[in-house]
Short mmCIF file of C-alpha atoms and ligand atoms in Angstrom, two decimals:
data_model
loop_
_atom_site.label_atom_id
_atom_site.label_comp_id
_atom_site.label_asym_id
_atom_site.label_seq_id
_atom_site.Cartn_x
_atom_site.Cartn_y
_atom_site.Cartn_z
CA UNK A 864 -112.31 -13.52 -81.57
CA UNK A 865 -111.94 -10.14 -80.03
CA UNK A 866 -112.36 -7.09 -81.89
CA UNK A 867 -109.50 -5.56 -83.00
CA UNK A 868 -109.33 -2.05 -82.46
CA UNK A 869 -108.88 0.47 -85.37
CA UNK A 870 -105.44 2.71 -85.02
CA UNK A 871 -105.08 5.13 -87.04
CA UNK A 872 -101.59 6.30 -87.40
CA UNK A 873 -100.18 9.21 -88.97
CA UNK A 874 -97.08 9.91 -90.29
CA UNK A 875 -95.05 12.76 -92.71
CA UNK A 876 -96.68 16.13 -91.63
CA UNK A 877 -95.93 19.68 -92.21
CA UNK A 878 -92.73 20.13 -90.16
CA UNK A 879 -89.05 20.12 -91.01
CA UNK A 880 -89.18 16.37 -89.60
CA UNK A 881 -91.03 15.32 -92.08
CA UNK A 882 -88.52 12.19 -93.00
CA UNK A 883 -87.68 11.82 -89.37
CA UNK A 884 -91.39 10.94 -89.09
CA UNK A 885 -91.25 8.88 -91.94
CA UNK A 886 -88.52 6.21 -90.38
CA UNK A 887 -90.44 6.30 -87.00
CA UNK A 888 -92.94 5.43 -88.47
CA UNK A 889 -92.10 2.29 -90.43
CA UNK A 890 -90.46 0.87 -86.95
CA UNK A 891 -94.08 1.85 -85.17
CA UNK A 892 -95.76 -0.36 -88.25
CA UNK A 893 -93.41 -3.56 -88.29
CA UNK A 894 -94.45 -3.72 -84.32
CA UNK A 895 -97.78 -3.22 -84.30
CA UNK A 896 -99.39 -6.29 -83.66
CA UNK A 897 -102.05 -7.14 -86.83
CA UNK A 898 -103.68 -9.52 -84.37
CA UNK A 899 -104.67 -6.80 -82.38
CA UNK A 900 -105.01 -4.26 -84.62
CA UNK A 901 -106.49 -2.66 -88.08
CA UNK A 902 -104.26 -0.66 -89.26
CA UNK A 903 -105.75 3.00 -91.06
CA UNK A 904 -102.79 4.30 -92.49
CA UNK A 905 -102.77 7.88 -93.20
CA UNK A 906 -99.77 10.16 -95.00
CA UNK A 907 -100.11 13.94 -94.45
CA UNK A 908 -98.27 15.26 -97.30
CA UNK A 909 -95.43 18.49 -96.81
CA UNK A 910 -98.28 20.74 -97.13
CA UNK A 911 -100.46 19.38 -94.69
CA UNK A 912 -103.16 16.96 -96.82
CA UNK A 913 -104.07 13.52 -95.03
CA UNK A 914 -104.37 10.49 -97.29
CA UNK A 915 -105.26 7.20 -97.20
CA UNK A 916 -102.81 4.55 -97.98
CA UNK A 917 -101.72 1.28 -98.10
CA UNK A 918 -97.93 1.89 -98.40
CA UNK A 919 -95.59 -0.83 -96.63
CA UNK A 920 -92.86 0.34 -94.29
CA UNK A 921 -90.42 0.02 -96.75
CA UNK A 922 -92.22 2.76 -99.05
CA UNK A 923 -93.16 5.18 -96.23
CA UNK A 924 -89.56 4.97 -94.71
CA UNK A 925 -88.50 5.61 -99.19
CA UNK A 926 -90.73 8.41 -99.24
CA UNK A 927 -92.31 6.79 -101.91
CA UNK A 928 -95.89 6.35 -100.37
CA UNK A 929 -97.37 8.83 -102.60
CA UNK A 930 -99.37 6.57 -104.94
CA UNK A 931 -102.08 7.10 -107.21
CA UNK A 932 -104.38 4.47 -105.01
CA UNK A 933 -104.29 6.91 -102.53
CA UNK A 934 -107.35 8.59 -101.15
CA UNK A 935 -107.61 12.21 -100.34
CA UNK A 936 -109.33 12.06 -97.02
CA UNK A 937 -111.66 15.03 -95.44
CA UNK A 938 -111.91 15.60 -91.56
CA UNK A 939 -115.47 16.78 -90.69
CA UNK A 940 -115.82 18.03 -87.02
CA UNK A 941 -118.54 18.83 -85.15
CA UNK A 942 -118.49 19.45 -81.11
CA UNK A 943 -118.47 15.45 -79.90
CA UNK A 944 -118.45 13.69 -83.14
CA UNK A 945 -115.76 13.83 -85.97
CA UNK A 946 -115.93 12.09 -89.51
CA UNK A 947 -113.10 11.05 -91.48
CA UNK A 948 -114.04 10.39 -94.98
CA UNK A 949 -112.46 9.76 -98.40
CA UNK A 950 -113.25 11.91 -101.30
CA UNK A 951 -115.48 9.70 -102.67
CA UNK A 952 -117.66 10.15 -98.83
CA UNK A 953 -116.88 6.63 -97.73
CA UNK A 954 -116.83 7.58 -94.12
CA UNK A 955 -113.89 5.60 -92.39
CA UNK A 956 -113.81 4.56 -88.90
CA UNK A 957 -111.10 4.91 -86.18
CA UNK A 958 -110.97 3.90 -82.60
CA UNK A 959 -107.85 5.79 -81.80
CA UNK A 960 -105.72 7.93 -83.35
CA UNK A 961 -101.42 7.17 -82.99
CA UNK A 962 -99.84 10.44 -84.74
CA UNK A 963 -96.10 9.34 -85.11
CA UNK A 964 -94.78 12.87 -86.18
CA UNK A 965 -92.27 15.00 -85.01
CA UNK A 966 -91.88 18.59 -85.11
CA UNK A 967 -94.44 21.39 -86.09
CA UNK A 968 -98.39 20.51 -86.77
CA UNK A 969 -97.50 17.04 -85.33
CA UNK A 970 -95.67 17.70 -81.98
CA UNK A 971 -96.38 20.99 -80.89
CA UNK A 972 -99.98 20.75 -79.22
CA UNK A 973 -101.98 22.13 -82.67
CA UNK A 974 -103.22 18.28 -83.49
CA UNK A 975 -103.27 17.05 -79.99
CA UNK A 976 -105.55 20.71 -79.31
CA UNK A 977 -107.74 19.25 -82.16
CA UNK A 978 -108.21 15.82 -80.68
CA UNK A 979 -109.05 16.97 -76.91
CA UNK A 980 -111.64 19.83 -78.33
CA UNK A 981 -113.50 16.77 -80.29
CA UNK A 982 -113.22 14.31 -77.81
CA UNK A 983 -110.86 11.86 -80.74
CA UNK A 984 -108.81 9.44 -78.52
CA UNK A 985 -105.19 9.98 -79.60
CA UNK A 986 -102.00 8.49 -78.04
CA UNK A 987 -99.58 10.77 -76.30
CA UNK A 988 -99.52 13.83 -74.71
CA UNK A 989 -101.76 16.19 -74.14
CA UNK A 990 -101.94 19.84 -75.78
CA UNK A 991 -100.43 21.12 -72.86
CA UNK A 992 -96.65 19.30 -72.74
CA UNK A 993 -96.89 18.76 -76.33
CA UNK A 994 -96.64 23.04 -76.76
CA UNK A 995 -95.11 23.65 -73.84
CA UNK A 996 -92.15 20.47 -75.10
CA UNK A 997 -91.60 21.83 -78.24
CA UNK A 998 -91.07 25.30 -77.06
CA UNK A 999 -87.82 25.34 -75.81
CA UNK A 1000 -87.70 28.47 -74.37
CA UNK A 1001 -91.03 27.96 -72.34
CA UNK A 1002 -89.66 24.53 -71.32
CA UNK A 1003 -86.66 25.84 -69.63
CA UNK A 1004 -88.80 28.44 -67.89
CA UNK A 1005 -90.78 26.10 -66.04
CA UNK A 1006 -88.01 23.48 -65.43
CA UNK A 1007 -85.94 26.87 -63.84
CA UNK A 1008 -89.38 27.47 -61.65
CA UNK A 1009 -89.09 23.80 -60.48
CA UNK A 1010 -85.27 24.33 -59.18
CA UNK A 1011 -84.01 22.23 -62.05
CA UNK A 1012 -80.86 23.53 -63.37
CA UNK A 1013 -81.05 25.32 -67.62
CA UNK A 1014 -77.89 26.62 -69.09
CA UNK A 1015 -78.11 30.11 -68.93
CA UNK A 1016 -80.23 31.24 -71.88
CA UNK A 1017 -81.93 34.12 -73.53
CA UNK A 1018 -84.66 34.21 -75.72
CA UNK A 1019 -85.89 36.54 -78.29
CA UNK A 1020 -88.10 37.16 -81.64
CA UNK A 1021 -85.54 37.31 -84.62
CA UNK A 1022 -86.93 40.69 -85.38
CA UNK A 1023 -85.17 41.99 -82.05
CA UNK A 1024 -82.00 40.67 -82.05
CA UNK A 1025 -80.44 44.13 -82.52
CA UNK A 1026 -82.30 45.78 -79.45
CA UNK A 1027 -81.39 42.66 -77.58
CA UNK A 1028 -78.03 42.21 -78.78
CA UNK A 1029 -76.04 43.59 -75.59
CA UNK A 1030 -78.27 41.16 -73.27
CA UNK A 1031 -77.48 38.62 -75.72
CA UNK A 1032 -73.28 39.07 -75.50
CA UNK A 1033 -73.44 38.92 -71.62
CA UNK A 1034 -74.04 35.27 -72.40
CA UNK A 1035 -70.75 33.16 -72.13
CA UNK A 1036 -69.00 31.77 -75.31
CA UNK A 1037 -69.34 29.47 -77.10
CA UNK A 1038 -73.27 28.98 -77.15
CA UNK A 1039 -76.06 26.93 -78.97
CA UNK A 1040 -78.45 29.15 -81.23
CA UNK A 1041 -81.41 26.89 -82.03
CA UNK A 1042 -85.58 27.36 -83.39
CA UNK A 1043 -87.33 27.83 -80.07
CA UNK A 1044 -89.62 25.37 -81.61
CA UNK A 1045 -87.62 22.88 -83.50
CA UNK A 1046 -86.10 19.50 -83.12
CA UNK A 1047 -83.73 16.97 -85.22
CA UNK A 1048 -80.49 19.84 -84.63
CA UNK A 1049 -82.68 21.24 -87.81
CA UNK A 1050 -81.70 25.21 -87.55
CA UNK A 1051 -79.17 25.24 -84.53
CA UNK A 1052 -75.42 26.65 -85.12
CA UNK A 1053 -72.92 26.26 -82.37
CA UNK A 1054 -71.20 29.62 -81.93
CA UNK A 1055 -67.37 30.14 -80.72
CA UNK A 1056 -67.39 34.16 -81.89
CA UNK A 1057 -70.29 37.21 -81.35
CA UNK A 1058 -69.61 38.01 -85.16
CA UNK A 1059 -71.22 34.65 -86.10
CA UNK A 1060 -74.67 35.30 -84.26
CA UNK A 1061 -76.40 37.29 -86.78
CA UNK A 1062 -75.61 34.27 -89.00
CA UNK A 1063 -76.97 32.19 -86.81
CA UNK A 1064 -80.00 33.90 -86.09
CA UNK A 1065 -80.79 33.91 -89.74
CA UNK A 1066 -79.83 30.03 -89.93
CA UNK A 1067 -82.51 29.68 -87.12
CA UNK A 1068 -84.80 32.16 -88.15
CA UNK A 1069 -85.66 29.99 -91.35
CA UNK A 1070 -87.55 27.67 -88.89
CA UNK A 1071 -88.93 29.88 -85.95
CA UNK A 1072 -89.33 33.16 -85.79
CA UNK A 1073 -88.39 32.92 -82.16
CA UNK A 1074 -85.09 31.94 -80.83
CA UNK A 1075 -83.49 30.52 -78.22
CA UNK A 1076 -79.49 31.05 -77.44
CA UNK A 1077 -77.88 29.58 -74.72
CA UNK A 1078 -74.36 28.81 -73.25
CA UNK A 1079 -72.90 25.52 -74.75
CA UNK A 1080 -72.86 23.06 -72.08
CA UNK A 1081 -69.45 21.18 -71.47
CA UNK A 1082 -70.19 17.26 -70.65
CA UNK A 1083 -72.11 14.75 -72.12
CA UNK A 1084 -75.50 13.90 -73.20
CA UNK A 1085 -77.87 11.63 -71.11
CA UNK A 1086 -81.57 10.98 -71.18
CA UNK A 1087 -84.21 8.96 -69.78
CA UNK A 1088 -87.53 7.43 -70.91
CA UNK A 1089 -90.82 7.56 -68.99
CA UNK A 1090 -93.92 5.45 -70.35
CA UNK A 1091 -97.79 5.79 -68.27
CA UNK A 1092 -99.14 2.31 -68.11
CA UNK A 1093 -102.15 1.22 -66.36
CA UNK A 1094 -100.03 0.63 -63.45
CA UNK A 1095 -98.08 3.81 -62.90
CA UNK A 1096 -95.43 5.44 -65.14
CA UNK A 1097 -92.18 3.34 -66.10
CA UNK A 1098 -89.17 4.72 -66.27
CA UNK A 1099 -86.64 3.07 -68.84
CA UNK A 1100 -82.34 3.06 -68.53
CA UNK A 1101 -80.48 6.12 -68.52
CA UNK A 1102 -78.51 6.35 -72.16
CA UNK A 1103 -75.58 8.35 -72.68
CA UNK A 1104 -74.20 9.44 -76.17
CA UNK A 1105 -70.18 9.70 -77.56
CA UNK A 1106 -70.43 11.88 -80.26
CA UNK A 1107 -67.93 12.30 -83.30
CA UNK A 1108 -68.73 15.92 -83.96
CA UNK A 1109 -69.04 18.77 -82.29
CA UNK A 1110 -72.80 18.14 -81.37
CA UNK A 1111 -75.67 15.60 -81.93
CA UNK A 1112 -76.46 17.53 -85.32
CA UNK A 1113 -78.53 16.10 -88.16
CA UNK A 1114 -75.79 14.75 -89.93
CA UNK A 1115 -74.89 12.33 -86.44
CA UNK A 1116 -78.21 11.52 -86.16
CA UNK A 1117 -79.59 10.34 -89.32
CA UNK A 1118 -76.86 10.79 -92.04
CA UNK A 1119 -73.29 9.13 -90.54
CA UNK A 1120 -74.70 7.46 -87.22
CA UNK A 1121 -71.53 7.76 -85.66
CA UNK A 1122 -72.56 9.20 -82.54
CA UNK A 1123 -72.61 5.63 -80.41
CA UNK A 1124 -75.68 5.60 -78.26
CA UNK A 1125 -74.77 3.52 -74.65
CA UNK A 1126 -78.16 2.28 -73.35
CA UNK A 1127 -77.62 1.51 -69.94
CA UNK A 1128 -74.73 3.68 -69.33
CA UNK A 1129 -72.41 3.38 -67.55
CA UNK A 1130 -72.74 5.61 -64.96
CA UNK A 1131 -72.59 5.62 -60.90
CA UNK A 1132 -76.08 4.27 -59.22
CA UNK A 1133 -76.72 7.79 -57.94
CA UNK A 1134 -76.35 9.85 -61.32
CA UNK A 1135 -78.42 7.07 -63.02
CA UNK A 1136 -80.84 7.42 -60.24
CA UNK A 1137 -80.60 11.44 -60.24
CA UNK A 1138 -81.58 11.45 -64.11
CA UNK A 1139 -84.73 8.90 -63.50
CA UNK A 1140 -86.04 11.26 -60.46
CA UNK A 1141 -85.49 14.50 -62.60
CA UNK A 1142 -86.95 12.47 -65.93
CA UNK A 1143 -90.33 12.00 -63.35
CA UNK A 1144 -90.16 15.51 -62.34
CA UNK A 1145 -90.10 17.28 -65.74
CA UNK A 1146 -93.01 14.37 -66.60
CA UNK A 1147 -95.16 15.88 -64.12
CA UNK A 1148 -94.37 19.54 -64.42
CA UNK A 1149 -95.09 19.21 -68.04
CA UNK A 1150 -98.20 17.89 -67.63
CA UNK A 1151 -97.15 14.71 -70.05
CA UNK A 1152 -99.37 11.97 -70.92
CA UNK A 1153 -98.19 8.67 -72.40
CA UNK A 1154 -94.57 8.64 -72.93
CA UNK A 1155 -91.85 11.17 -73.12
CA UNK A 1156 -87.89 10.99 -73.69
CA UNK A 1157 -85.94 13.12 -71.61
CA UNK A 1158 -82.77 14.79 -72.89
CA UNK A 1159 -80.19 16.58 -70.39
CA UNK A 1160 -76.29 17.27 -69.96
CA UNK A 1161 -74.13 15.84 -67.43
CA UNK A 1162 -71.20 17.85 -66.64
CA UNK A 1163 -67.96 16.82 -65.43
CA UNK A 1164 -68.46 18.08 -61.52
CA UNK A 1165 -71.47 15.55 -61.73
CA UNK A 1166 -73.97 18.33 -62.25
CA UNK A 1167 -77.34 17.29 -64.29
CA UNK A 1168 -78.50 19.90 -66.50
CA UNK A 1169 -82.00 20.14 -68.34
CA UNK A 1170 -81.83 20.16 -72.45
CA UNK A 1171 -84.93 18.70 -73.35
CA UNK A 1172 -88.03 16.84 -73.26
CA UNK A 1173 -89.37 15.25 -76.44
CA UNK A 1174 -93.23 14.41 -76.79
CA UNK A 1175 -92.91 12.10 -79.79
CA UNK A 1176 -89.25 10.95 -79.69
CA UNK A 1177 -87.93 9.04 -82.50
CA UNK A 1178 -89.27 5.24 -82.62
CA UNK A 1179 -87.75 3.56 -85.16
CA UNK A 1180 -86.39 0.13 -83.68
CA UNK A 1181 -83.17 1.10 -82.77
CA UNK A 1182 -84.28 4.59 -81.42
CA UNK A 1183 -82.80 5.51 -78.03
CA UNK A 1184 -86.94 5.38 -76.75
CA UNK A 1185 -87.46 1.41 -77.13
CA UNK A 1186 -83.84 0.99 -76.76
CA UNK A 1187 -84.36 2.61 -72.68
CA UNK A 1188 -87.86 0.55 -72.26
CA UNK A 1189 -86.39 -2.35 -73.54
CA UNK A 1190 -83.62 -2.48 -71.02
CA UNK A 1191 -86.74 -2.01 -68.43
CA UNK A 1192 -87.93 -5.42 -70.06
CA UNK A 1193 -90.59 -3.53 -72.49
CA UNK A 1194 -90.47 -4.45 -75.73
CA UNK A 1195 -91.63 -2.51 -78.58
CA UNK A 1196 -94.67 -4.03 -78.98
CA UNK A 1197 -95.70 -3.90 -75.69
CA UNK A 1198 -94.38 0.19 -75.70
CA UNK A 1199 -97.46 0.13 -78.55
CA UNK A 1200 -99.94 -1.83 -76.70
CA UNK A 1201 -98.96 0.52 -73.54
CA UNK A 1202 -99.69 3.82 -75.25
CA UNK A 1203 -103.26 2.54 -76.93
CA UNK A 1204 -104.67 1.12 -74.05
CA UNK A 1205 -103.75 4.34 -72.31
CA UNK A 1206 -105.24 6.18 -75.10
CA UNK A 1207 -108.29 4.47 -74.70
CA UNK A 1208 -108.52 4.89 -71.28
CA UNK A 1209 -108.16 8.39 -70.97
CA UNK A 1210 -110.70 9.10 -73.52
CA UNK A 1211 -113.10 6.88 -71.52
CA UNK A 1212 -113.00 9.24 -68.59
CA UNK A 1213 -113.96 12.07 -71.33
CA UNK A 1214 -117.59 13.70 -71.11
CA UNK A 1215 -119.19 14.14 -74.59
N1 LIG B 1050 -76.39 24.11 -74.43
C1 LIG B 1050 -75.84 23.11 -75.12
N2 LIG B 1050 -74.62 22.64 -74.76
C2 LIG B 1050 -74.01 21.63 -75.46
N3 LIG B 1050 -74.57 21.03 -76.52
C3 LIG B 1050 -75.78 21.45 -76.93
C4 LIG B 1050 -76.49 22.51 -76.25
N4 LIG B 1050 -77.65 22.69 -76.87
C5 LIG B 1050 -77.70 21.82 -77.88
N5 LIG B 1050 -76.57 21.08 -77.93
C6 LIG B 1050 -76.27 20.04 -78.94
O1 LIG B 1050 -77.17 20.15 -80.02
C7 LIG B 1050 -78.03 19.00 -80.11
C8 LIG B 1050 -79.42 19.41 -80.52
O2 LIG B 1050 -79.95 20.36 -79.61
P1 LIG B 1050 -81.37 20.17 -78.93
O3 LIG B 1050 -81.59 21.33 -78.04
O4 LIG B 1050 -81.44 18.83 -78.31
O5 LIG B 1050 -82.36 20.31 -80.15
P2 LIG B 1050 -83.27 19.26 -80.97
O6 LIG B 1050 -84.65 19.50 -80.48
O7 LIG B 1050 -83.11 19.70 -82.36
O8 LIG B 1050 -82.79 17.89 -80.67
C9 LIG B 1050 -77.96 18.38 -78.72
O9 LIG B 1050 -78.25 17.00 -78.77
C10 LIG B 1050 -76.50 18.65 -78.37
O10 LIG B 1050 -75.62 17.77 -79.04
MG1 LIG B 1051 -82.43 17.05 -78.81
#
């Protein structure tokens, strides 16, 4: 029988997504194939402490992983070589690591920055588009550079926002003020009058001390999936949301999932096709490694506008990321299988 290969996958974290991470990651464990795989499951807890646990996907996705069986697990690095022990020094070993989190200390390049300076295979990107995704502000820089079309924005450190307040108001009304780093609407306050901004600011300050304000975008949403496989990259279906609010907030996304999700959509060949070439073009600006969902606006004179790209997006079954591959004829499981061998394969090319 072949050896299966140890995957270590992580899930909770440090970051306002903590729950977010917590349903992706149940959907990543019910379609992992045991055949294939052992499975190290590790919880980082809200302040940032990795355990070992045996919690089913049905506890993890309650929140109620935290058992006493758990172990408290220490990370030993040394340039090369990394141990991951339990408190008792039982050293435990992985093959690759799969960190399904989303947000801060999961998604932003800090963990991915750890893996690449200690040579740990991990799936997805890189440090590089995993900090320069999350960073919206530095993400619509270099998507501007590339002659892809941003609403017009402005970004600035909360601390400034009265020095920066009449280069702020030049921006058109109404406008999005969002975390520069953030994700899951967590922090962002559509604004329809100047005399709500400094509420806003504070709303969004709570998450990043930087922040990003732009011009609300009038159209819908639409996004694309792109996965690396041994082959080439994949590109999944364009989706297109109907929302019942205002925008894709929290609430929409996780709470009342009204917000209907059309995966394909139905859109013209040549808008479709538009979003897939631009979804391959912010891939490779970005640097991205593995898979990434992108997230943009289409307006109603056909125009394609950049949101977002998203280095971990959510992959819970009926997340908009399998939901694209799978109208591409990837399922899930093979999604998984995709992103470990590629995993692997990358760190093969690495020199100790
Ligand atoms: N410029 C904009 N114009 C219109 N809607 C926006 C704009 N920016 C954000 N939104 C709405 O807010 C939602 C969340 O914003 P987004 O930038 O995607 O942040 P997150 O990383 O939290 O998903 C979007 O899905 C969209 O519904
Ligand atoms: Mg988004």
């Amino acid at each position: 029988m072949m050896k299966k290969i140890k995957v270590a996958v992580l899930f909770g974290g440090c970051s306002d997504e903590y729950s977010v991470s917590l349903h992706s990651a149940a959907g990543v464990l019910r379609a992992l194939d045991p055949q294939r795989y052992e499975i190290i499951l590790i919880g980082i807890d809200r302040k940032g402490d990795w355990f070992l646990t045996s919690a089913s996907p049905a506890e993890i996705e309650a929140d109620q992983w935290h058992q006493p069986e758990n172990q408290r697990l220490q990370l030993t690095l040394a340039r090369s070589r990394f141990e991951l022990k339990t408190a008792s020094n039982a050293p435990i070993d992985v093959d690759v690591f799969f960190p399904v989190l989303h947000g801060r200390n999961g998604e932003d390049g800090s963990l991915q920055g750890m893996f690449e300076l200690f040579h740990i295979p991990f799936v997805g990107c890189g440090l590089d588009a995993s900090l320069l995704g999350m960073d919206k502000a530095l993400s619509h820089q270099l998507a501007q550079q590339h002659g892809i079309e941003v609403s017009p924005f402005q970004v600035f450190n909360s601390a400034e926002l009265d020095q920066k307040r009449s280069q702020i108001q030049r921006l058109k009304l109404p406008c999005f003020v969002k975390p520069a780093r953030g994700g899951s609407s967590i922090g962002i306050t559509k604004i329809t009058a100047w005399k709500e901004l400094d509420s806003a600011c504070a709303a969004a300050a709570k998450h990043d001390s930087r922040i990003l304000i732009e011009e609300a975008v009038v159209g819908e949403e639409i996004g694309c999936s792109v996965l690396e496989t041994a082959e080439g990259l994949v590109l999944g279906a364009v989706d297109r949301i109907h929302l019942n609010s205002d925008f894709f907030d929290y609430e929409e996304k996780y709470v009342d999932t009204h917000a209907e999700v059309e995966c394909p959509a139905p859109l013209p060949d040549f808008i479709s096709e538009q979003m897939r070439r631009m979804a391959l073009k912010l891939w490779e600006i970005h640097h991205c490694h593995g898979l990434v969902r992108v997230d943009c606006f289409l307006t109603g004179d056909q125009r394609i506008v950049f949101n977002e790209i998203n280095t971990l997006p959510g992959m819970t079954a009926t997340s908009r990321y399998p939901r694209m591959m799978g109208q591409a004829g990837i399922t899930f499981e093979m999604i998984l299988d995709t992103l470990i061998d590629e995993a692997l394969r990358r760190s093969a090319k690495w020199t100790a």
